[in-house]
mmCIF file of C-alpha atoms in Angstrom:
data_model
loop_
_atom_site.group_PDB
_atom_site.id
_atom_site.type_symbol
_atom_site.label_atom_id
_atom_site.label_comp_id
_atom_site.label_asym_id
_atom_site.label_seq_id
_atom_site.Cartn_x
_atom_site.Cartn_y
_atom_site.Cartn_z
ATOM 1 C CA UNK A 22 73.392 90.029 99.122
ATOM 2 C CA UNK A 23 73.122 90.526 102.844
ATOM 3 C CA UNK A 24 75.394 89.958 105.809
ATOM 4 C CA UNK A 25 79.098 89.152 105.707
ATOM 5 C CA UNK A 26 80.959 87.486 102.886
ATOM 6 C CA UNK A 27 84.514 87.108 101.669
ATOM 7 C CA UNK A 28 86.237 87.500 98.323
ATOM 8 C CA UNK A 29 87.548 84.124 97.183
ATOM 9 C CA UNK A 30 90.963 85.603 96.360
ATOM 10 C CA UNK A 31 91.706 84.698 99.971
ATOM 11 C CA UNK A 32 91.917 81.102 98.723
ATOM 12 C CA UNK A 33 92.574 81.348 95.002
ATOM 13 C CA UNK A 34 92.002 83.725 92.101
ATOM 14 C CA UNK A 35 91.540 80.840 89.681
ATOM 15 C CA UNK A 36 88.055 79.516 90.445
ATOM 16 C CA UNK A 37 88.704 75.837 89.824
ATOM 17 C CA UNK A 38 86.840 72.851 91.271
ATOM 18 C CA UNK A 39 89.677 72.482 93.793
ATOM 19 C CA UNK A 40 89.405 76.154 94.819
ATOM 20 C CA UNK A 41 85.627 75.854 95.231
ATOM 21 C CA UNK A 42 85.999 72.724 97.360
ATOM 22 C CA UNK A 43 88.435 74.569 99.631
ATOM 23 C CA UNK A 44 86.784 77.989 99.836
ATOM 24 C CA UNK A 45 83.080 77.238 100.163
ATOM 25 C CA UNK A 46 83.248 74.820 103.135
ATOM 26 C CA UNK A 47 85.728 77.075 104.937
ATOM 27 C CA UNK A 48 83.539 80.126 104.369
ATOM 28 C CA UNK A 49 80.663 78.188 105.914
ATOM 29 C CA UNK A 50 82.786 77.192 108.924
ATOM 30 C CA UNK A 51 83.466 80.866 109.612
ATOM 31 C CA UNK A 52 79.752 81.635 109.526
ATOM 32 C CA UNK A 53 79.777 83.683 106.345
ATOM 33 C CA UNK A 54 76.602 84.277 104.333
ATOM 34 C CA UNK A 55 78.152 84.421 100.864
ATOM 35 C CA UNK A 56 81.330 84.264 98.829
ATOM 36 C CA UNK A 57 82.427 86.594 96.049
ATOM 37 C CA UNK A 58 83.768 84.562 93.148
ATOM 38 C CA UNK A 59 86.339 86.176 90.861
ATOM 39 C CA UNK A 60 85.386 85.321 87.260
ATOM 40 C CA UNK A 61 88.807 85.853 85.702
ATOM 41 C CA UNK A 62 88.100 83.142 83.144
ATOM 42 C CA UNK A 63 84.324 82.602 83.006
ATOM 43 C CA UNK A 64 84.321 79.775 80.420
ATOM 44 C CA UNK A 65 86.637 77.699 82.636
ATOM 45 C CA UNK A 66 84.322 77.820 85.670
ATOM 46 C CA UNK A 67 82.377 74.636 86.413
ATOM 47 C CA UNK A 68 79.130 76.371 87.268
ATOM 48 C CA UNK A 69 77.176 73.230 88.137
ATOM 49 C CA UNK A 70 79.883 72.098 90.569
ATOM 50 C CA UNK A 71 79.947 75.530 92.247
ATOM 51 C CA UNK A 72 76.169 75.677 92.487
ATOM 52 C CA UNK A 73 75.978 72.264 94.144
ATOM 53 C CA UNK A 74 78.599 73.243 96.714
ATOM 54 C CA UNK A 75 76.842 76.526 97.466
ATOM 55 C CA UNK A 76 73.510 74.748 97.917
ATOM 56 C CA UNK A 77 75.100 72.035 100.058
ATOM 57 C CA UNK A 78 76.620 74.615 102.416
ATOM 58 C CA UNK A 79 73.657 77.009 102.276
ATOM 59 C CA UNK A 80 75.693 79.911 100.952
ATOM 60 C CA UNK A 81 74.898 82.464 98.286
ATOM 61 C CA UNK A 82 77.389 84.103 95.934
ATOM 62 C CA UNK A 83 78.274 87.219 94.017
ATOM 63 C CA UNK A 84 80.574 87.104 90.988
ATOM 64 C CA UNK A 85 83.008 89.842 90.037
ATOM 65 C CA UNK A 86 85.452 90.694 87.284
ATOM 66 C CA UNK A 87 87.368 93.306 85.369
ATOM 67 C CA UNK A 88 87.009 93.236 81.587
ATOM 68 C CA UNK A 89 89.867 92.004 79.379
ATOM 69 C CA UNK A 90 91.998 94.773 77.859
ATOM 70 C CA UNK A 91 90.681 94.016 74.372
ATOM 71 C CA UNK A 92 87.038 93.973 75.458
ATOM 72 C CA UNK A 93 86.431 97.405 76.926
ATOM 73 C CA UNK A 94 83.388 99.497 76.005
ATOM 74 C CA UNK A 95 85.839 102.217 74.994
ATOM 75 C CA UNK A 96 87.842 100.150 72.496
ATOM 76 C CA UNK A 97 85.476 97.356 71.433
ATOM 77 C CA UNK A 98 81.910 97.803 72.709
ATOM 78 C CA UNK A 99 80.609 94.760 70.825
ATOM 79 C CA UNK A 100 83.242 92.491 72.328
ATOM 80 C CA UNK A 101 82.696 94.035 75.773
ATOM 81 C CA UNK A 102 78.979 93.256 75.624
ATOM 82 C CA UNK A 103 79.692 89.748 74.334
ATOM 83 C CA UNK A 104 82.052 89.105 77.259
ATOM 84 C CA UNK A 105 79.615 90.527 79.808
ATOM 85 C CA UNK A 106 76.741 88.491 78.367
ATOM 86 C CA UNK A 107 78.819 85.315 78.666
ATOM 87 C CA UNK A 108 79.894 86.260 82.219
ATOM 88 C CA UNK A 109 76.299 86.973 83.225
ATOM 89 C CA UNK A 110 75.183 83.614 81.875
ATOM 90 C CA UNK A 111 77.927 81.922 83.907
ATOM 91 C CA UNK A 112 76.978 83.958 86.988
ATOM 92 C CA UNK A 113 73.380 82.815 86.708
ATOM 93 C CA UNK A 114 74.467 79.208 86.178
ATOM 94 C CA UNK A 115 76.417 79.226 89.471
ATOM 95 C CA UNK A 116 73.326 80.435 91.320
ATOM 96 C CA UNK A 117 74.966 83.761 92.200
ATOM 97 C CA UNK A 118 72.821 86.849 92.745
ATOM 98 C CA UNK A 119 74.859 89.536 91.002
ATOM 99 C CA UNK A 120 77.843 90.372 88.821
ATOM 100 C CA UNK A 121 79.911 93.316 89.991
ATOM 101 C CA UNK A 122 83.371 94.878 89.842
ATOM 102 C CA UNK A 123 85.154 96.807 87.098
ATOM 103 C CA UNK A 124 82.570 95.611 84.604
ATOM 104 C CA UNK A 125 82.810 98.924 82.729
ATOM 105 C CA UNK A 126 86.516 98.628 81.854
ATOM 106 C CA UNK A 127 89.692 96.779 82.657
ATOM 107 C CA UNK A 128 91.923 96.913 85.709
ATOM 108 C CA UNK A 129 94.887 99.038 84.734
ATOM 109 C CA UNK A 130 92.958 101.007 82.082
ATOM 110 C CA UNK A 131 94.288 104.573 82.066
ATOM 111 C CA UNK A 132 94.642 107.081 79.263
ATOM 112 C CA UNK A 133 96.513 109.850 81.028
ATOM 113 C CA UNK A 134 93.401 112.021 80.798
ATOM 114 C CA UNK A 135 90.051 112.297 82.598
ATOM 115 C CA UNK A 136 87.274 110.177 81.100
ATOM 116 C CA UNK A 137 85.904 111.829 77.990
ATOM 117 C CA UNK A 138 82.250 112.214 77.126
ATOM 118 C CA UNK A 139 82.730 109.722 74.304
ATOM 119 C CA UNK A 140 84.139 107.167 76.754
ATOM 120 C CA UNK A 141 81.275 107.688 79.179
ATOM 121 C CA UNK A 142 78.781 107.395 76.315
ATOM 122 C CA UNK A 143 80.328 104.088 75.258
ATOM 123 C CA UNK A 144 80.311 102.720 78.806
ATOM 124 C CA UNK A 145 76.705 103.784 79.441
ATOM 125 C CA UNK A 146 75.548 102.195 76.190
ATOM 126 C CA UNK A 147 77.171 98.826 76.967
ATOM 127 C CA UNK A 148 75.995 98.902 80.587
ATOM 128 C CA UNK A 149 72.389 99.543 79.514
ATOM 129 C CA UNK A 150 72.470 96.453 77.289
ATOM 130 C CA UNK A 151 74.240 94.355 79.908
ATOM 131 C CA UNK A 152 71.718 95.415 82.560
ATOM 132 C CA UNK A 153 68.856 94.355 80.276
ATOM 133 C CA UNK A 154 70.409 90.900 79.846
ATOM 134 C CA UNK A 155 71.060 90.645 83.592
ATOM 135 C CA UNK A 156 67.423 91.509 84.281
ATOM 136 C CA UNK A 157 66.256 88.635 82.052
ATOM 137 C CA UNK A 158 68.393 86.317 84.193
ATOM 138 C CA UNK A 159 67.131 87.743 87.478
ATOM 139 C CA UNK A 160 70.555 89.229 88.245
ATOM 140 C CA UNK A 161 71.773 92.573 89.530
ATOM 141 C CA UNK A 162 74.755 94.426 88.092
ATOM 142 C CA UNK A 163 77.222 96.366 90.251
ATOM 143 C CA UNK A 164 79.529 99.240 89.312
ATOM 144 C CA UNK A 165 82.622 99.334 91.530
ATOM 145 C CA UNK A 166 84.502 102.601 91.971
ATOM 146 C CA UNK A 167 88.252 101.898 92.081
ATOM 147 C CA UNK A 168 91.296 104.050 92.650
ATOM 148 C CA UNK A 169 93.021 106.199 90.035
ATOM 149 C CA UNK A 170 95.903 103.738 89.620
ATOM 150 C CA UNK A 171 93.616 100.915 88.488
ATOM 151 C CA UNK A 172 91.169 102.708 86.194
ATOM 152 C CA UNK A 173 90.467 106.283 85.147
ATOM 153 C CA UNK A 174 86.709 105.970 84.591
ATOM 154 C CA UNK A 175 85.054 105.614 88.013
ATOM 155 C CA UNK A 176 87.113 106.601 91.047
ATOM 156 C CA UNK A 177 84.508 108.095 93.389
ATOM 157 C CA UNK A 178 81.019 107.387 94.615
ATOM 158 C CA UNK A 179 79.812 110.574 92.930
ATOM 159 C CA UNK A 180 81.091 109.478 89.507
ATOM 160 C CA UNK A 181 79.551 106.052 89.985
ATOM 161 C CA UNK A 182 76.146 107.372 91.031
ATOM 162 C CA UNK A 183 76.168 109.733 88.051
ATOM 163 C CA UNK A 184 76.785 106.858 85.645
ATOM 164 C CA UNK A 185 74.187 104.665 87.374
ATOM 165 C CA UNK A 186 71.564 107.393 87.092
ATOM 166 C CA UNK A 187 72.378 107.826 83.425
ATOM 167 C CA UNK A 188 71.996 104.073 82.791
ATOM 168 C CA UNK A 189 68.637 104.211 84.555
ATOM 169 C CA UNK A 190 68.219 100.455 85.037
ATOM 170 C CA UNK A 191 66.589 99.325 88.300
ATOM 171 C CA UNK A 192 68.939 96.329 88.685
ATOM 172 C CA UNK A 193 72.184 98.358 88.615
ATOM 173 C CA UNK A 194 73.758 99.263 91.963
ATOM 174 C CA UNK A 195 76.814 101.009 93.389
ATOM 175 C CA UNK A 196 79.640 98.890 94.760
ATOM 176 C CA UNK A 197 82.120 100.716 97.016
ATOM 177 C CA UNK A 198 85.410 99.548 98.516
ATOM 178 C CA UNK A 199 87.062 101.036 101.604
ATOM 179 C CA UNK A 200 90.567 100.499 100.171
ATOM 180 C CA UNK A 201 89.765 102.605 97.110
ATOM 181 C CA UNK A 202 87.717 105.118 99.100
ATOM 182 C CA UNK A 203 90.627 105.602 101.496
ATOM 183 C CA UNK A 204 92.527 106.954 98.485
ATOM 184 C CA UNK A 205 89.836 108.797 96.553
ATOM 185 C CA UNK A 206 87.080 110.154 98.791
ATOM 186 C CA UNK A 207 87.228 113.327 100.860
ATOM 187 C CA UNK A 208 86.134 111.324 103.871
ATOM 188 C CA UNK A 209 84.876 107.761 103.509
ATOM 189 C CA UNK A 210 81.525 108.718 105.013
ATOM 190 C CA UNK A 211 80.976 111.271 102.237
ATOM 191 C CA UNK A 212 81.206 108.542 99.613
ATOM 192 C CA UNK A 213 78.813 106.259 101.468
ATOM 193 C CA UNK A 214 76.329 109.083 101.995
ATOM 194 C CA UNK A 215 76.538 110.060 98.318
ATOM 195 C CA UNK A 216 75.769 106.511 97.196
ATOM 196 C CA UNK A 217 73.035 106.108 99.821
ATOM 197 C CA UNK A 218 70.029 104.293 98.287
ATOM 198 C CA UNK A 219 72.131 102.988 95.381
ATOM 199 C CA UNK A 220 74.696 101.282 97.636
ATOM 200 C CA UNK A 221 73.991 97.555 97.885
ATOM 201 C CA UNK A 222 77.497 96.123 98.202
ATOM 202 C CA UNK A 223 80.747 97.144 99.864
ATOM 203 C CA UNK A 224 84.221 95.675 100.075
ATOM 204 C CA UNK A 225 85.635 96.013 103.572
ATOM 205 C CA UNK A 226 89.343 96.240 102.759
ATOM 206 C CA UNK A 227 92.206 97.577 104.853
ATOM 207 C CA UNK A 228 94.468 100.372 103.629
ATOM 208 C CA UNK A 229 97.164 97.857 102.607
ATOM 209 C CA UNK A 230 94.628 95.200 101.528
ATOM 210 C CA UNK A 231 95.715 93.095 104.490
ATOM 211 C CA UNK A 232 94.042 92.292 107.817
ATOM 212 C CA UNK A 233 91.124 94.652 108.607
ATOM 213 C CA UNK A 234 91.796 96.641 111.766
ATOM 214 C CA UNK A 235 95.568 96.812 111.316
ATOM 215 C CA UNK A 236 95.836 99.766 108.922
ATOM 216 C CA UNK A 237 94.594 103.333 108.507
ATOM 217 C CA UNK A 238 90.998 102.914 107.296
ATOM 218 C CA UNK A 239 88.637 104.913 109.551
ATOM 219 C CA UNK A 240 86.401 101.975 110.435
ATOM 220 C CA UNK A 241 84.170 103.871 112.866
ATOM 221 C CA UNK A 242 83.477 106.378 110.101
ATOM 222 C CA UNK A 243 82.729 103.540 107.658
ATOM 223 C CA UNK A 244 80.281 101.710 109.905
ATOM 224 C CA UNK A 245 78.768 104.902 111.288
ATOM 225 C CA UNK A 246 77.942 106.041 107.750
ATOM 226 C CA UNK A 247 76.556 102.620 106.802
ATOM 227 C CA UNK A 248 74.320 102.748 109.863
ATOM 228 C CA UNK A 249 73.225 106.287 108.998
ATOM 229 C CA UNK A 250 71.931 105.210 105.565
ATOM 230 C CA UNK A 251 70.320 102.044 106.937
ATOM 231 C CA UNK A 252 72.594 99.813 104.857
ATOM 232 C CA UNK A 253 71.159 96.322 104.302
ATOM 233 C CA UNK A 254 73.466 94.999 101.576
ATOM 234 C CA UNK A 255 76.423 92.678 101.357
ATOM 235 C CA UNK A 256 79.631 93.359 103.276
ATOM 236 C CA UNK A 257 82.512 91.455 101.687
ATOM 237 C CA UNK A 258 85.927 91.230 103.300
ATOM 238 C CA UNK A 259 88.549 91.501 100.548
ATOM 239 C CA UNK A 260 92.165 90.729 101.386
ATOM 240 C CA UNK A 261 94.789 89.372 99.009
ATOM 241 C CA UNK A 262 97.225 86.660 100.045
ATOM 242 C CA UNK A 263 98.638 84.988 96.914
ATOM 243 C CA UNK A 264 98.264 86.651 93.533
ATOM 244 C CA UNK A 265 99.354 85.474 90.087
ATOM 245 C CA UNK A 266 101.804 87.899 88.402
ATOM 246 C CA UNK A 267 99.248 89.405 86.005
ATOM 247 C CA UNK A 268 96.892 90.299 88.861
ATOM 248 C CA UNK A 269 99.676 91.463 91.170
ATOM 249 C CA UNK A 270 100.822 93.789 88.397
ATOM 250 C CA UNK A 271 97.340 95.202 87.827
ATOM 251 C CA UNK A 272 96.785 95.767 91.562
ATOM 252 C CA UNK A 273 100.401 96.740 92.378
ATOM 253 C CA UNK A 274 100.677 94.222 95.213
ATOM 254 C CA UNK A 275 104.351 93.339 95.576
ATOM 255 C CA UNK A 276 104.624 91.875 99.061
ATOM 256 C CA UNK A 277 102.570 89.762 101.454
ATOM 257 C CA UNK A 278 99.941 91.946 103.138
ATOM 258 C CA UNK A 279 99.008 89.287 105.688
ATOM 259 C CA UNK A 280 100.705 86.224 107.122
ATOM 260 C CA UNK A 281 98.105 83.824 105.755
ATOM 261 C CA UNK A 282 94.367 83.514 105.256
ATOM 262 C CA UNK A 283 93.905 82.175 108.791
ATOM 263 C CA UNK A 284 95.144 85.511 110.154
ATOM 264 C CA UNK A 285 92.638 87.382 107.972
ATOM 265 C CA UNK A 286 89.736 85.115 108.925
ATOM 266 C CA UNK A 287 90.612 84.712 112.618
ATOM 267 C CA UNK A 288 91.560 88.353 113.303
ATOM 268 C CA UNK A 289 90.133 90.557 110.552
ATOM 269 C CA UNK A 290 86.680 89.007 110.295
ATOM 270 C CA UNK A 291 85.898 89.223 114.052
ATOM 271 C CA UNK A 292 87.103 92.845 114.015
ATOM 272 C CA UNK A 293 84.654 93.728 111.232
ATOM 273 C CA UNK A 294 81.810 91.787 112.807
ATOM 274 C CA UNK A 295 82.321 93.556 116.121
ATOM 275 C CA UNK A 296 82.217 96.940 114.386
ATOM 276 C CA UNK A 297 79.057 95.976 112.506
ATOM 277 C CA UNK A 298 77.477 94.803 115.753
ATOM 278 C CA UNK A 299 78.538 97.994 117.531
ATOM 279 C CA UNK A 300 76.736 100.086 114.916
ATOM 280 C CA UNK A 301 73.642 97.906 114.749
ATOM 281 C CA UNK A 302 74.250 96.507 111.271
ATOM 282 C CA UNK A 303 74.016 92.880 112.395
#
């Protein structure tokens, strides 16, 4: 997980053979190192087909997901672990290097209260078991902090590091996202500095989830902090173009945030690369 990548939601959230045949060659044409594959329906993914395409185009991959509502550690820990085990097996079968995202809960999970100790205990227990299975497969496991509107468990880098340290598994890492940090952190740099040695993956997302460089994210602060910690991990551009209703509802995306994917790739990607180059990250 190094260099620049892109979340495949830019092409499709349903990872079908058709989506893979569109996204992977185009990612290669834009000089990307990896793609992040959304595993919304892991059993439906043709892992062998994806792996062949990745090998053919010399790309690596990361997989990501949010748990189903009925398979959270907090409401059904056995089912949550079963789902994660199946998703990890599929991740390994595609040749991807890691599974990350809201793997500790579901997108839209909120109770109206701060996370309780019992909830954190349940999450830590499932994550420990999932990390052990991931380790057997040679995979890493990422915990993504997301904003308060999408989940109530992990909103900040500090919360995420605390859970990671409690899990205590060497293959678990922190996954940050500039869109969420722009809402939750008291300065994006503070979150990056807090995660420091645990930070192996970051979503580079604009404040409206559109074209990077056109919103209010403090990009010099982001890249300056990444340079300060000697960041060597994956930098994934995440912008949403077309979302199915269930995902749009979970993410509260009600309007186009970019003209099309060409605008994101032709304008946003060079902007991010230039910033990374300016701060010595590439």
